[in-house]
mmCIF file of C-alpha atoms in Angstrom:
data_model
loop_
_atom_site.group_PDB
_atom_site.id
_atom_site.type_symbol
_atom_site.label_atom_id
_atom_site.label_comp_id
_atom_site.label_asym_id
_atom_site.label_seq_id
_atom_site.Cartn_x
_atom_site.Cartn_y
_atom_site.Cartn_z
ATOM 1 C CA GLN A 1 85.241 -45.357 43.893
ATOM 2 C CA VAL A 2 83.320 -46.721 40.970
ATOM 3 C CA GLN A 3 82.252 -50.393 41.363
ATOM 4 C CA LEU A 4 82.044 -52.691 38.375
ATOM 5 C CA VAL A 5 80.101 -55.875 38.019
ATOM 6 C CA GLU A 6 80.636 -58.196 35.091
ATOM 7 C CA SER A 7 78.212 -60.913 33.982
ATOM 8 C CA GLY A 8 77.288 -63.094 31.080
ATOM 9 C CA GLY A 9 80.103 -65.503 30.898
ATOM 10 C CA GLY A 10 79.824 -69.317 30.482
ATOM 11 C CA LEU A 11 80.868 -72.325 28.658
ATOM 12 C CA VAL A 12 80.485 -72.354 24.898
ATOM 13 C CA GLN A 13 81.750 -74.392 21.943
ATOM 14 C CA ALA A 14 84.286 -72.873 19.513
ATOM 15 C CA GLY A 15 82.508 -70.806 16.914
ATOM 16 C CA GLY A 16 79.835 -69.865 19.355
ATOM 17 C CA SER A 17 78.805 -66.358 20.856
ATOM 18 C CA LEU A 18 78.506 -64.809 24.204
ATOM 19 C CA ARG A 19 77.378 -61.316 25.324
ATOM 20 C CA LEU A 20 78.945 -59.962 28.376
ATOM 21 C CA SER A 21 77.625 -56.923 30.553
ATOM 22 C CA CYS A 22 79.327 -54.706 32.957
ATOM 23 C CA VAL A 23 77.380 -52.456 35.279
ATOM 24 C CA ALA A 24 79.117 -49.442 36.871
ATOM 25 C CA SER A 25 77.874 -47.865 40.079
ATOM 26 C CA GLY A 26 79.003 -44.875 42.110
ATOM 27 C CA GLY A 27 80.094 -42.932 39.135
ATOM 28 C CA THR A 28 81.025 -42.940 35.333
ATOM 29 C CA PHE A 29 84.049 -43.028 33.186
ATOM 30 C CA SER A 30 84.494 -41.105 29.810
ATOM 31 C CA ALA A 31 85.849 -44.418 28.424
ATOM 32 C CA MET A 32 85.024 -47.900 29.189
ATOM 33 C CA GLY A 33 87.212 -51.051 28.208
ATOM 34 C CA TRP A 34 87.309 -54.774 28.481
ATOM 35 C CA PHE A 35 90.229 -56.719 29.796
ATOM 36 C CA ARG A 36 90.923 -60.490 30.089
ATOM 37 C CA GLN A 37 93.049 -62.718 32.067
ATOM 38 C CA PRO A 38 93.790 -66.158 30.287
ATOM 39 C CA PRO A 39 94.814 -68.997 32.606
ATOM 40 C CA GLY A 40 98.411 -68.519 33.880
ATOM 41 C CA LYS A 41 98.811 -65.122 32.196
ATOM 42 C CA GLU A 42 98.513 -61.417 33.122
ATOM 43 C CA ARG A 43 95.425 -59.486 32.577
ATOM 44 C CA GLN A 44 95.336 -57.969 29.058
ATOM 45 C CA PHE A 45 93.463 -54.905 27.760
ATOM 46 C CA PHE A 46 91.846 -55.568 24.365
ATOM 47 C CA ALA A 47 88.869 -53.295 23.749
ATOM 48 C CA ALA A 48 87.710 -49.764 24.583
ATOM 49 C CA ILE A 49 84.815 -47.251 23.692
ATOM 50 C CA SER A 50 84.530 -43.569 24.150
ATOM 51 C CA TRP A 51 81.673 -41.942 25.992
ATOM 52 C CA ASN A 52 79.631 -41.191 22.957
ATOM 53 C CA GLY A 53 80.528 -44.580 21.230
ATOM 54 C CA ARG A 54 82.002 -42.992 18.211
ATOM 55 C CA ASN A 55 85.456 -44.220 18.940
ATOM 56 C CA THR A 56 86.286 -47.806 19.563
ATOM 57 C CA TYR A 57 89.545 -49.721 19.834
ATOM 58 C CA TYR A 58 90.181 -53.351 19.391
ATOM 59 C CA ALA A 59 93.399 -55.358 19.815
ATOM 60 C CA ASP A 60 94.059 -57.443 16.713
ATOM 61 C CA SER A 61 93.282 -60.725 18.546
ATOM 62 C CA VAL A 62 89.651 -59.913 18.747
ATOM 63 C CA LYS A 63 89.070 -57.304 15.827
ATOM 64 C CA GLY A 64 86.409 -58.446 13.686
ATOM 65 C CA ARG A 65 84.922 -60.946 16.161
ATOM 66 C CA PHE A 66 84.053 -58.847 19.271
ATOM 67 C CA THR A 67 82.045 -55.715 19.404
ATOM 68 C CA ILE A 68 82.118 -53.260 22.372
ATOM 69 C CA SER A 69 78.977 -50.912 23.091
ATOM 70 C CA ARG A 70 77.688 -48.922 25.854
ATOM 71 C CA ASP A 71 74.412 -47.693 27.217
ATOM 72 C CA ASN A 72 75.063 -44.658 29.285
ATOM 73 C CA ALA A 73 71.552 -44.374 30.581
ATOM 74 C CA LYS A 74 72.047 -47.786 32.250
ATOM 75 C CA ASN A 75 75.645 -47.328 33.146
ATOM 76 C CA THR A 76 76.504 -50.426 31.248
ATOM 77 C CA VAL A 77 79.060 -51.442 28.656
ATOM 78 C CA TYR A 78 78.629 -54.609 26.713
ATOM 79 C CA LEU A 79 80.880 -56.995 24.782
ATOM 80 C CA GLN A 80 79.355 -59.084 21.936
ATOM 81 C CA MET A 81 81.803 -62.058 21.185
ATOM 82 C CA ASN A 82 81.233 -64.007 18.114
ATOM 83 C CA SER A 83 83.310 -66.630 16.511
ATOM 84 C CA LEU A 84 84.778 -67.731 19.850
ATOM 85 C CA LYS A 85 88.058 -69.597 19.878
ATOM 86 C CA PRO A 86 89.546 -71.686 22.711
ATOM 87 C CA GLU A 87 92.319 -69.068 23.049
ATOM 88 C CA ASP A 88 89.508 -66.703 24.081
ATOM 89 C CA THR A 89 89.276 -68.641 27.398
ATOM 90 C CA ALA A 90 89.757 -66.230 30.223
ATOM 91 C CA VAL A 91 88.310 -64.237 33.059
ATOM 92 C CA TYR A 92 86.868 -61.170 31.553
ATOM 93 C CA TYR A 93 86.822 -57.772 33.374
ATOM 94 C CA CYS A 94 85.711 -54.293 32.538
ATOM 95 C CA ASN A 95 87.158 -50.969 33.777
ATOM 96 C CA GLY A 96 87.087 -47.243 32.849
ATOM 97 C CA GLY A 97 89.045 -44.281 32.458
ATOM 98 C CA GLU A 98 90.298 -41.897 29.772
ATOM 99 C CA LEU A 99 90.309 -43.347 26.294
ATOM 100 C CA MET A 100 94.051 -42.574 25.798
ATOM 101 C CA SER A 101 95.282 -44.147 28.980
ATOM 102 C CA ILE A 102 92.732 -46.817 29.831
ATOM 103 C CA ALA A 103 94.805 -49.722 28.668
ATOM 104 C CA THR A 104 97.471 -49.008 31.275
ATOM 105 C CA ALA A 105 95.757 -46.959 33.846
ATOM 106 C CA PRO A 106 92.134 -47.899 34.332
ATOM 107 C CA ARG A 107 90.573 -45.950 37.207
ATOM 108 C CA GLY A 108 87.971 -48.238 38.725
ATOM 109 C CA SER A 109 88.087 -50.966 41.271
ATOM 110 C CA TRP A 110 88.418 -54.411 39.631
ATOM 111 C CA GLY A 111 85.264 -56.549 39.898
ATOM 112 C CA GLN A 112 85.147 -60.239 40.153
ATOM 113 C CA GLY A 113 85.116 -60.785 36.500
ATOM 114 C CA THR A 114 83.078 -63.321 34.573
ATOM 115 C CA GLN A 115 84.513 -66.604 33.267
ATOM 116 C CA VAL A 116 84.436 -67.421 29.670
ATOM 117 C CA THR A 117 85.445 -70.927 28.554
ATOM 118 C CA VAL A 118 85.571 -71.973 24.929
ATOM 119 C CA SER A 119 85.730 -75.534 24.345
ATOM 120 C CA SER A 120 87.282 -76.957 21.117
#
């Protein structure tokens, strides 16, 4: 099964930026996505990108602030996060699958995630 390792999280002030990375090993997915789990809440899907990068999806909560991208040669998907808000505080995960179903049926093994904390 495809293994996923996220990195790049940290503590940042509101308005700051972070860039997350996720490396996949043991296989590839046609679509990749980012999920996050805020404290005390369930994991939420919020961004996805197709294999060739031409199609992207963002939840309204991050649209215009976050950018998903991928480098297939490196089996890596990125998340550039700008204008961070305290409500973005969460553990961030990546996963993969089919673009039309990745939100509800991701196919990879969940990694450990990377913690993002945004202070006000």
